[in-house]
Amino acid sequence: MLLAKSTWPEIEAYLQRSKTVVVPIGSNEQHGPTGLLGTDWMCPEIIAHEAQKQHDDLLVAPTFNIGMAQHHLEFAGTIFLRPTTFIAAIGDWCRSLGAHGFERIYFLNGHGGNVATIEAAFSELYAEASFAGRRRGFACKLKNWWDLAGVDALARQQFPVGHGSHATPSEIAVTQWAYPDAIKTANYAPQIAPTGPVREALDFRARYADGRMGSDPGLATPEKGGELVALAVQGLVADVAAFAAEPTP
Amino acid sequence: MLLAKSTWPEIEAYLQRSKTVVVPIGSNEQHGPTGLLGTDWMCPEIIAHEAQKQHDDLLVAPTFNIGMAQHHLEFAGTIFLRPTTFIAAIGDWCRSLGAHGFERIYFLNGHGGNVATIEAAFSELYAEASFAGRRRGFACKLKNWWDLAGVDALARQQFPVGHGSHATPSEIAVTQWAYPDAIKTANYAPQIAPTGPVREALDFRARYADGRMGSDPGLATPEKGGELVALAVQGLVADVAAFAAEPTP
Amino acid sequence: MLLAKSTWPEIEAYLQRSKTVVVPIGSNEQHGPTGLLGTDWMCPEIIAHEAQKQHDDLLVAPTFNIGMAQHHLEFAGTIFLRPTTFIAAIGDWCRSLGAHGFERIYFLNGHGGNVATIEAAFSELYAEASFAGRRRGFACKLKNWWDLAGVDALARQQFPVGHGSHATPSEIAVTQWAYPDAIKTANYAPQIAPTGPVREALDFRARYADGRMGSDPGLATPEKGGELVALAVQGLVADVAAFAAEPTP
Amino acid sequence: MLLAKSTWPEIEAYLQRSKTVVVPIGSNEQHGPTGLLGTDWMCPEIIAHEAQKQHDDLLVAPTFNIGMAQHHLEFAGTIFLRPTTFIAAIGDWCRSLGAHGFERIYFLNGHGGNVATIEAAFSELYAEASFAGRRRGFACKLKNWWDLAGVDALARQQFPVGHGSHATPSEIAVTQWAYPDAIKTANYAPQIAPTGPVREALDFRARYADGRMGSDPGLATPEKGGELVALAVQGLVADVAAFAAEPTP
Amino acid sequence: MLLAKSTWPEIEAYLQRSKTVVVPIGSNEQHGPTGLLGTDWMCPEIIAHEAQKQHDDLLVAPTFNIGMAQHHLEFAGTIFLRPTTFIAAIGDWCRSLGAHGFERIYFLNGHGGNVATIEAAFSELYAEASFAGRRRGFACKLKNWWDLAGVDALARQQFPVGHGSHATPSEIAVTQWAYPDAIKTANYAPQIAPTGPVREALDFRARYADGRMGSDPGLATPEKGGELVALAVQGLVADVAAFAAEPTP
Amino acid sequence: MLLAKSTWPEIEAYLQRSKTVVVPIGSNEQHGPTGLLGTDWMCPEIIAHEAQKQHDDLLVAPTFNIGMAQHHLEFAGTIFLRPTTFIAAIGDWCRSLGAHGFERIYFLNGHGGNVATIEAAFSELYAEASFAGRRRGFACKLKNWWDLAGVDALARQQFPVGHGSHATPSEIAVTQWAYPDAIKTANYAPQIAPTGPVREALDFRARYADGRMGSDPGLATPEKGGELVALAVQGLVADVAAFAAEPTP
């Protein structure tokens, strides 16, 4: 069930039977010479939308499509929110959802660079309640799609070398499966990109000439993407169910 | 051309021939008993995506899907950003796009409640440059899709009575045309909703029992939506071209 | 009745019979070669003070004299608040007035560039209540003095050509009526200033060499200003009364 | 010379001969049973306006009329800015004035409760430059009107008992001299109000039943106010001249 | 009793018998050619720790060691918080302590440059309660260690000339007494440093070549430091007791 | 070398030979029935201070002693900064250190709950440079003391059961080694505390009755603490050296 394609009475009815909502969250940032700029928000969206097709009582919110990607700014097309802006925006999303009675807000994340700030945003929300000496009313959970049960293992098996950490063949495969018309090719070298730390955008560009980090995205195929999506859907449904069932002390 | 489905080298190449980008922006908020929660971000997205299909050199950014909708919070499913959060987020989008060399950032808007804050966000961005005594480097423009040439006149002709200002048959028609599988029906009364001012969410709910303002959304049909989209696409292409061509003094 | 020239027991007594207060709000910014820098806050102050002389039960707060005028910064004497600062300040004014029991806060505005940010400020205030699931306790209203009943029509009749949108003969006439000792003259050309968009301050100065937009301020006379004030006073009293009488659902 | 009653070319010309501007700053807050709510912004305005009448090359900006008066909020009519809002607003005033080339910004203050926050605002402005490793370009100075040469001594001589620290006979005398039509009387007891610390508004009201602190405002007369103003004008002119003459290392 | 060396049950027990806590607060900033960078946070820490050794029921929080020292940034080793950051941090400290039931939060300060911002921070905290129409629940007090009973008089007697206002022999003597292994010597000239105003860091460095203001720190001795500490401890204990005993109206 | 016990000329001289500084950072929060409230800032301080005793060219800044510990607020003595406050404060520390020419800022962390926000703070600092299209000038690194080479392995070997994740025997052992006079004992049950998620403070208290998470702190001994410190010192020196030697591309 897609929240955006529902009416308010439908969401009101849904809240009678479930208090859980899934928010796909990612980033719009360069993904090397062949990866789509939207890769990181498309992957969780693809998985979550697929999951709700199969499981009618999984409610999926609109996709939070811009995240913390300051280091990619020297590559055209990257759009990002500063951590403090990101914290404010996640906060308002959660305050809104909490106002309707959602008690479990599950963020399915597609960008490693988001993790720290999303966790900080949760703490900011909890701190508001802690200072007020009251219950927050909702719990937040962050899960990267590649951390869903079995997914990373499958990716490592599919891509034993050249997986890397940015513009990975696994994430690109997922977008290839979903958007076969948008498969891109390019020559790049070295075959496997370098690795290293992440700092400001000029530093990043100096380290990673075409934007990849440790990856060989040319290994991606739509078929492998489909396998990853199928496994991730299973993992998501199970993980959301466990989160929904978690008791509040 | 969709930015999110492009690679960074493709955007870099695009910037050689154009400095203009279109950002669909809207809101995710209740739209009465039959309107989709996503109506206000779907409409500009639908129109912009349709336009870029027909006009390859129109670049469309990802959709900014959450806006200023505090007054709708008493209806389930509404998600909003406070004005100060919204200003910060629009600011970071524009700073990002400006960093790549975009000189014209065109927001195609789908929510009347966004207008004031988006304009304030532009001023915040300009003020940053004004205090620094430097050029901003980019110009921003806001256009509501119903203000594109001829669109409002067509809507008034299609819906001479019961158009109203929220959950209007015209916006619902646009979503019906794009998502015929998500057409909803419901009984509601009175046929035409009341009108009045907009204040905090509890006040709004007390005034507008089912969320509509002045409208009779049952008048919407996918065909009328298609007519509106076709006209809006023409208007958008012309308006963006004029903006792109505007000289900088 | 002027709030600043009252004691707190007098305001406490006033609140027994009325919950409404008028706040003149404007800007301190360049107004072309002959207009006073204070024009935009003086006009609503002049009108509101005149109104309270004639109608003892109209309570007028101190004038909010600095607004959103970033685009005028390249002209000496302009002072402005960034939108986020302006929102914070309007917020604190309203929170203060609301704490005393004022339920209707009416801003009589003298600067077009303020409109978006003032409306955003209202939304910020309402959003605070909406997130908390409570009533705000007060309603805000913004009215430009030239939008009071009949005023703009009179100005258009007085100045059929050369009215323009900044440093207009109508606003300058109002200040001439109130401050005849501060009437300024200057040579300027062209007779009617150019028009165009508003962006950062350097862009503005490049477009509008002497600060005027579309206007010929030399048409102003104190007499015309007096006519405008007289009509505006009537309009203000009626509009405030209607706002005060508006029921809360 | 009043900035608000000048045109931008007049200010531009002024800047050729002086880089100094005086900003009257105060507060709009309860001043006991007989004091005007505007007392604290009227006093510096009265003194500064009187000074510029006598000394044509003293430039006086519009009055900053709302300050930090949170503790008075339980008394009707008080309007205040939180310290962080106040800092932001003072910052934007100074950034604006600095942009025009003012190098000395002199705040003539009328409210003791403003002092800490105004000084913090100056530090915020300086810190911006310090972090950037550049010169600020302007210096700020804060002076309470009663700290101008001889003024406090005169007040202590005029009111050897019952001067106190809030709703003092000296500040009320100044407003009586300027606005003789707004002189208020009331019975109050005890004759001299209690003294003590300043905390949140409910605490303040519990300590100071009618709003006075240590004062007997009934001692005020317009004549004494006139004496204070005359002396303050002299002190202001001399102090501003010294500030303007101070060399920059 | 040191809070940081206590367990939470010990603090819970302490709160049964006292609601008061002392927070040493200072700054880490240059202190001339011989003064320690930590001088301003060490002094209140030394005094407070000494006091709690002698008086078991004085509870001392961890030291707040970074303050408002923007003007010292051109000297290596200075670390500072902008006023708005400082206000936020003091706010969170006090909200935390207040949440546990502390009703008197006493800041023993070691840096003159902190005073305005700390006072502004208190007002920000009180304002939060004032806007909400509720009691704050705790009172804050700021005391400079040199303003404790008798301390400044002793310092003036110890150092009749060359005391000055920054890198003073008294504060350096206190650190010499506590950390005799860290006594530094250097040649400097002039013997007594110049005095003047405090502005941005580049201005400060241009005025005060070696960082001192009006002082001759070579006059410091550990013995004099010991005398100052002994007197300050007495003054602190008495002042905290008076604050703790102060009734709430 | 301790920054706080140095003079500014000493730090200026240090910067001629090294551009690296270590900042111990932690939290002041409950650590179960026997752990010190200061445990999390004491541990990195103990290790860093020990390291600089042995290695003279390791420069250690003052300890950042308050972190993100909102979840512990229901236990007396906890003091925390909200993530946004924490980000602002870390930012000002780093901007200050960067202004002096430090190019490597190494945070030795003692609190798991700090990690996300500290990383977000680094991103906020980098983003500032990325938006400005310039180099940041310094790199930041976060290292938890238990992640230094070999430390966690030793702790797991010392405490094969009952180590847990909060109020762990390893961190308590470190404080026991450093502060043997402050060793606390208490009865607690169960022997090993429960584990689970971290949310707002009331939720935390309901889950973890005495504040421990998964740990049996009674296993700590000063000797084991000494072993941990010795190993951590080695690890720290090596890790800082590697960071200092890292080339900038």
XYZ file of C-alpha atoms in Angstrom, chain D residues 124-238:
115
model
C 28.476 36.835 17.255
C 29.200 39.388 14.545
C 32.877 39.600 15.419
C 33.150 35.800 15.657
C 31.925 35.524 12.076
C 34.913 37.604 10.993
C 37.320 35.908 13.395
C 36.496 32.445 12.056
C 36.943 33.753 8.526
C 40.288 35.301 9.427
C 39.186 38.690 8.165
C 38.368 42.133 9.455
C 34.759 42.774 10.454
C 34.800 46.196 8.831
C 32.787 47.881 11.550
C 32.918 48.312 15.294
C 29.850 48.195 17.533
C 29.322 50.055 20.756
C 26.566 49.832 23.327
C 25.777 52.700 25.669
C 22.852 52.969 28.053
C 21.441 56.471 27.995
C 21.725 56.718 31.772
C 25.430 55.950 31.495
C 26.064 59.010 29.338
C 28.281 61.536 31.108
C 26.562 62.960 34.172
C 23.136 61.501 33.567
C 23.005 58.915 36.307
C 24.431 61.411 38.775
C 21.690 63.871 37.890
C 19.036 61.192 38.267
C 20.339 60.212 41.698
C 20.282 63.886 42.671
C 16.759 64.366 41.335
C 15.513 61.187 42.983
C 17.629 60.508 46.056
C 15.186 57.832 47.202
C 12.872 55.662 45.141
C 14.838 55.613 41.930
C 15.066 51.844 41.736
C 15.883 49.858 38.646
C 12.649 49.366 36.705
C 9.893 51.877 36.047
C 12.260 54.457 37.470
C 11.171 58.062 37.895
C 14.015 59.182 35.608
C 12.929 57.166 32.577
C 9.297 58.037 33.164
C 10.255 61.698 33.458
C 11.903 61.554 30.067
C 8.734 60.208 28.457
C 6.645 62.795 30.326
C 8.791 65.577 28.905
C 8.441 64.226 25.378
C 4.796 63.132 25.559
C 3.070 65.347 28.112
C -0.307 64.204 26.821
C 0.476 60.661 27.871
C 1.228 61.248 31.548
C -0.531 58.627 33.635
C -1.303 58.479 37.331
C -2.304 55.614 39.584
C -2.402 54.615 43.198
C 0.205 52.080 44.126
C 1.670 50.558 47.209
C 4.151 50.225 48.690
C 5.480 53.633 47.790
C 8.836 52.102 46.918
C 8.673 48.747 45.189
C 10.667 45.708 46.330
C 13.919 44.610 44.727
C 15.325 41.186 43.912
C 16.470 38.917 41.129
C 15.061 38.551 37.629
C 13.979 35.150 36.372
C 11.096 33.784 34.284
C 7.881 35.780 33.917
C 5.790 33.955 36.508
C 8.555 34.357 39.069
C 8.812 38.053 38.221
C 5.116 38.653 38.636
C 5.141 36.855 41.968
C 7.921 39.123 43.218
C 6.840 42.442 41.732
C 3.088 42.696 41.967
C 2.635 45.868 39.915
C 5.764 45.541 37.809
C 7.989 48.129 39.492
C 11.415 47.209 40.871
C 12.662 49.391 43.686
C 11.115 52.541 42.274
C 8.609 55.237 43.106
C 7.681 56.486 39.643
C 5.324 59.133 41.002
C 8.365 61.304 41.601
C 8.739 61.899 37.903
C 7.987 65.307 36.393
C 8.313 66.527 32.840
C 10.743 69.192 33.987
C 13.113 66.662 35.469
C 12.777 64.690 32.282
C 13.771 67.747 30.282
C 16.872 68.203 32.397
C 17.854 64.591 31.866
C 17.339 64.836 28.135
C 19.407 67.994 27.874
C 22.308 66.418 29.687
C 22.005 63.138 27.817
C 22.077 64.933 24.477
C 25.375 66.552 25.410
C 26.769 63.260 26.584
C 25.615 61.434 23.497
C 27.143 63.895 21.090
C 30.471 63.760 22.886
